[in-house]
CSV table of C-alpha atoms in Angstrom, one decimal:
chain,number,residue,atom,x,y,z
L,23,ASP,CA,76.2,33.6,26.0
L,24,ILE,CA,78.7,35.7,24.2
L,25,GLN,CA,81.2,33.6,22.3
L,26,MET,CA,84.8,34.8,22.1
L,27,THR,CA,87.0,33.6,19.3
L,28,GLN,CA,90.7,34.1,19.2
L,29,SER,CA,93.0,33.8,16.2
L,30,PRO,CA,95.4,32.3,15.6
L,31,SER,CA,95.3,29.4,18.0
L,32,THR,CA,99.0,29.0,17.7
L,33,LEU,CA,101.6,31.6,16.7
L,34,SER,CA,105.3,31.0,16.1
L,35,ALA,CA,107.5,34.0,16.4
L,36,SER,CA,111.1,35.1,17.2
L,37,VAL,CA,112.5,37.3,19.9
L,38,ARG,CA,112.2,41.0,18.9
L,39,ASP,CA,109.3,40.2,16.5
L,40,ARG,CA,106.1,42.2,16.6
L,41,VAL,CA,103.0,40.0,17.0
L,42,THR,CA,99.2,40.6,17.1
L,43,ILE,CA,96.5,38.3,18.4
L,44,THR,CA,92.8,38.9,17.5
L,45,CYS,CA,89.7,38.3,19.6
L,46,ARG,CA,86.2,38.5,18.1
L,47,ALA,CA,83.0,38.7,20.1
L,48,SER,CA,79.8,37.2,18.9
L,49,GLN,CA,78.0,40.4,19.8
L,50,SER,CA,79.1,43.9,20.8
L,51,ILE,CA,80.8,44.1,24.2
L,52,SER,CA,81.7,47.8,23.9
L,53,ARG,CA,85.2,47.9,25.5
L,54,TRP,CA,84.6,45.4,28.3
L,55,LEU,CA,87.5,43.2,27.3
L,56,ALA,CA,90.5,41.9,29.1
L,57,TRP,CA,93.7,40.1,28.0
L,58,TYR,CA,95.6,37.6,30.2
L,59,GLN,CA,98.9,35.8,29.9
L,60,GLN,CA,99.3,32.3,31.3
L,61,LYS,CA,102.4,30.3,31.7
L,62,PRO,CA,102.4,26.5,32.3
L,63,GLY,CA,101.4,25.6,35.9
L,64,LYS,CA,100.6,29.3,36.7
L,65,ALA,CA,97.5,31.4,37.2
L,66,PRO,CA,96.6,33.8,34.4
L,67,LYS,CA,98.0,37.3,34.8
L,68,LEU,CA,96.0,40.4,33.8
L,69,LEU,CA,97.7,42.4,31.1
L,70,ILE,CA,95.1,44.7,29.6
L,71,TYR,CA,91.6,45.8,30.8
L,72,LYS,CA,88.9,47.9,29.2
L,73,ALA,CA,90.3,46.9,25.9
L,74,SER,CA,93.3,49.2,26.0
L,75,SER,CA,94.3,50.0,29.6
L,76,LEU,CA,97.6,48.6,30.6
L,77,GLU,CA,97.6,46.9,34.0
L,78,SER,CA,100.1,48.3,36.5
L,79,GLY,CA,103.5,46.7,36.2
L,80,VAL,CA,102.9,45.3,32.7
L,81,PRO,CA,105.6,46.3,30.2
L,82,SER,CA,104.7,48.9,27.7
L,83,ARG,CA,105.5,46.6,24.8
L,84,PHE,CA,102.0,45.2,25.4
L,85,SER,CA,99.1,47.1,24.0
L,86,GLY,CA,95.4,46.5,23.3
L,87,SER,CA,92.9,48.1,20.9
L,88,GLY,CA,89.4,47.6,19.6
L,89,SER,CA,85.8,48.0,20.5
L,90,GLY,CA,82.5,46.5,19.7
L,91,THR,CA,83.2,43.0,18.4
L,92,GLU,CA,86.9,43.1,17.3
L,93,PHE,CA,89.9,43.4,19.5
L,94,THR,CA,93.7,43.1,19.2
L,95,LEU,CA,96.5,42.4,21.6
L,96,ALA,CA,99.9,43.5,20.2
L,97,ILE,CA,103.4,42.8,21.6
L,98,SER,CA,105.8,45.2,20.0
L,99,SER,CA,109.1,43.5,20.5
L,100,LEU,CA,108.9,39.9,21.8
L,101,GLN,CA,111.0,39.0,24.8
L,102,PRO,CA,111.9,35.5,25.9
L,103,ASP,CA,109.5,35.9,28.9
L,104,ASP,CA,106.5,36.5,26.5
L,105,PHE,CA,106.2,33.0,25.2
L,106,ALA,CA,103.0,31.8,26.8
L,107,THR,CA,99.3,31.4,26.2
L,108,TYR,CA,97.1,34.4,25.9
L,109,TYR,CA,93.4,34.6,26.6
L,110,CYS,CA,90.8,37.3,26.0
L,111,GLN,CA,87.8,37.6,28.3
L,112,GLN,CA,84.6,39.6,28.0
L,113,TYR,CA,82.9,41.1,31.0
L,114,ASN,CA,80.1,43.0,29.2
L,115,SER,CA,77.5,40.6,30.5
L,116,TYR,CA,77.0,37.3,32.4
L,117,PRO,CA,78.2,34.7,31.9
L,118,TYR,CA,81.7,36.0,31.6
L,119,THR,CA,83.4,34.1,28.8
L,120,PHE,CA,87.0,33.6,27.6
L,121,GLY,CA,88.5,33.0,24.2
L,122,GLN,CA,90.0,29.5,23.6
L,123,GLY,CA,93.5,30.8,23.9
L,124,THR,CA,96.5,31.6,21.6
L,125,LYS,CA,99.7,29.8,22.3
L,126,LEU,CA,102.7,31.9,21.4
L,127,GLU,CA,105.7,29.7,20.6
L,128,ILE,CA,109.3,30.3,19.8
L,129,LYS,CA,110.1,29.9,16.1
K,9,GLN,CA,100.0,43.0,48.8
K,10,LEU,CA,96.7,41.1,48.2
K,11,GLN,CA,97.0,37.3,48.2
K,12,LEU,CA,94.4,34.6,47.5
K,13,GLN,CA,94.9,31.0,48.4
K,14,GLU,CA,92.6,28.1,47.5
K,15,SER,CA,92.2,25.1,49.7
K,16,GLY,CA,90.3,21.9,49.7
K,17,PRO,CA,90.4,18.2,48.8
K,18,GLY,CA,92.4,17.4,45.7
K,19,LEU,CA,90.3,14.2,45.0
K,20,VAL,CA,86.5,13.9,45.0
K,21,LYS,CA,84.5,10.9,44.1
K,22,PRO,CA,81.9,11.0,41.3
K,23,SER,CA,78.4,12.2,42.4
K,24,GLU,CA,79.8,13.8,45.5
K,25,THR,CA,80.3,17.5,46.3
K,26,LEU,CA,83.4,19.5,45.6
K,27,SER,CA,84.1,22.1,48.3
K,28,LEU,CA,86.8,24.7,48.0
K,29,THR,CA,87.7,27.8,50.1
K,30,CYS,CA,89.6,30.9,49.1
K,31,THR,CA,91.4,32.7,51.9
K,32,VAL,CA,92.1,36.4,51.2
K,33,SER,CA,94.9,38.2,52.9
K,34,GLY,CA,96.1,41.8,52.4
K,35,GLY,CA,92.5,43.0,51.7
K,36,SER,CA,89.0,42.6,52.9
K,37,ILE,CA,86.3,40.7,51.0
K,38,SER,CA,83.8,43.1,52.7
K,39,SER,CA,85.0,45.9,50.5
K,40,SER,CA,82.2,47.5,48.3
K,41,SER,CA,84.7,47.9,45.5
K,42,TYR,CA,85.2,44.3,44.6
K,43,TYR,CA,83.5,41.1,43.6
K,44,TRP,CA,85.2,37.7,44.2
K,45,GLY,CA,85.0,34.9,41.8
K,46,TRP,CA,85.8,31.3,40.9
K,47,ILE,CA,87.2,30.2,37.5
K,48,ARG,CA,88.2,26.7,36.4
K,49,GLN,CA,90.5,25.2,33.8
K,50,PRO,CA,90.4,21.5,32.8
K,51,PRO,CA,93.8,20.0,32.1
K,52,GLY,CA,95.1,21.3,28.8
K,53,LYS,CA,92.0,23.4,28.1
K,54,GLY,CA,90.7,26.9,28.4
K,55,LEU,CA,89.2,29.0,31.2
K,56,GLU,CA,85.6,28.9,32.4
K,57,TRP,CA,84.0,31.4,34.7
K,58,ILE,CA,82.0,29.6,37.4
K,59,GLY,CA,80.5,32.4,39.4
K,60,SER,CA,81.1,35.5,41.5
K,61,ILE,CA,79.9,37.0,44.8
K,62,PHE,CA,79.6,40.6,46.0
K,63,TYR,CA,80.2,41.6,49.6
K,64,THR,CA,76.4,42.0,50.0
K,65,GLY,CA,76.1,38.2,49.4
K,66,SER,CA,74.7,38.7,45.9
K,67,THR,CA,75.8,35.9,43.7
K,68,PHE,CA,76.1,35.4,39.9
K,69,TYR,CA,76.5,32.0,38.4
K,70,ASN,CA,77.3,30.5,35.0
K,71,PRO,CA,74.0,29.1,33.7
K,72,SER,CA,75.9,26.0,32.6
K,73,LEU,CA,76.6,25.2,36.2
K,74,LYS,CA,74.0,27.1,38.1
K,75,SER,CA,71.9,24.1,39.2
K,76,ARG,CA,75.0,22.6,40.9
K,77,VAL,CA,76.9,25.7,42.2
K,78,THR,CA,76.8,27.6,45.4
K,79,ILE,CA,79.2,30.4,46.3
K,80,SER,CA,79.2,31.8,49.8
K,81,GLU,CA,81.3,34.1,52.0
K,82,ASP,CA,82.5,34.2,55.6
K,83,THR,CA,83.5,37.7,56.2
K,84,SER,CA,84.7,36.9,59.8
K,85,LYS,CA,87.4,34.7,58.3
K,86,ASN,CA,87.9,36.8,55.1
K,87,GLN,CA,87.0,33.7,53.0
K,88,PHE,CA,84.7,32.8,50.3
K,89,SER,CA,83.8,29.3,49.2
K,90,LEU,CA,82.6,27.2,46.3
K,91,LYS,CA,80.4,24.1,46.4
K,92,LEU,CA,79.8,22.1,43.3
K,93,THR,CA,77.4,19.1,43.7
K,94,SER,CA,77.0,15.9,41.8
K,95,VAL,CA,80.5,16.1,40.2
K,96,THR,CA,81.6,13.9,37.3
K,97,ALA,CA,85.0,13.5,35.6
K,98,ALA,CA,84.2,16.5,33.5
K,99,ASP,CA,84.6,18.6,36.6
K,100,THR,CA,88.2,17.7,36.9
K,101,ALA,CA,90.1,21.0,36.6
K,102,VAL,CA,92.4,23.5,38.3
K,103,TYR,CA,90.1,25.8,40.2
K,104,TYR,CA,91.2,29.4,40.7
K,105,CYS,CA,89.7,32.1,43.0
K,106,ALA,CA,90.1,35.7,41.9
K,107,ARG,CA,89.2,39.3,42.6
K,108,LEU,CA,87.2,41.5,40.3
K,109,PRO,CA,87.0,45.3,40.8
K,110,ALA,CA,83.4,46.2,40.3
K,111,GLU,CA,82.5,46.0,36.6
K,112,ASP,CA,86.0,45.0,35.7
K,113,SER,CA,88.3,42.1,35.0
K,114,PHE,CA,90.1,39.6,37.2
K,115,ASP,CA,93.1,41.4,38.6
K,116,TYR,CA,94.3,39.1,41.4
K,117,TRP,CA,94.3,35.3,41.2
K,118,GLY,CA,95.1,32.5,43.6
K,119,GLN,CA,97.7,30.0,42.5
K,120,GLY,CA,95.0,27.4,41.7
K,121,THR,CA,94.3,24.0,43.0
K,122,LEU,CA,93.8,20.8,41.0
K,123,VAL,CA,90.7,18.9,41.8
K,124,THR,CA,90.4,15.4,40.3
K,125,VAL,CA,87.1,13.6,40.2
K,126,SER,CA,87.7,9.9,40.4
K,127,SER,CA,86.6,6.8,42.3
């Protein structure tokens, strides 16, 4: 199985900050990576697919980059609605696997 | 607008079979453009892919669960289903159904349903 490791596990930030979350794969997954946002009691929401493609309706302050084994999710100017948990997921090969999550908290 | 809705018992006894159904509206599960999948999330923990099904009936399972999982479809009802046998407390989780465009990520999710395994 491909292991996905996110860092940090928890991130404290303020509104209007720029933040980045890193996701590392245990082997190359090309650009077959997605990012999701999850709020308590809700289903995950797709933000980014194919490493850097913005899902329709997702604000442009979200961006993704990377290929191979290292990927980044960036939020350019945090809004109150962005405080949530973020997951990366690889779909290069079965079994699909997720990172352990990064909780973005208000400082 | 595509919608997915999970349904099934919220409480299952240990050693029994967990059965859930995902009803899809606003789109057809018979489309050749999409796979349909199940993902679970134990309380306070991360996400685990369980398996996926294609409109042809082809299935793909997580090896960690493969011996206990069956995913099937009922195109006449526009539903797909999950069966997980011999459940234990470790199977307690919120179960989500979701859509995957072919060779892509999960773009539409159901709201999730909590299944508790307890006697």
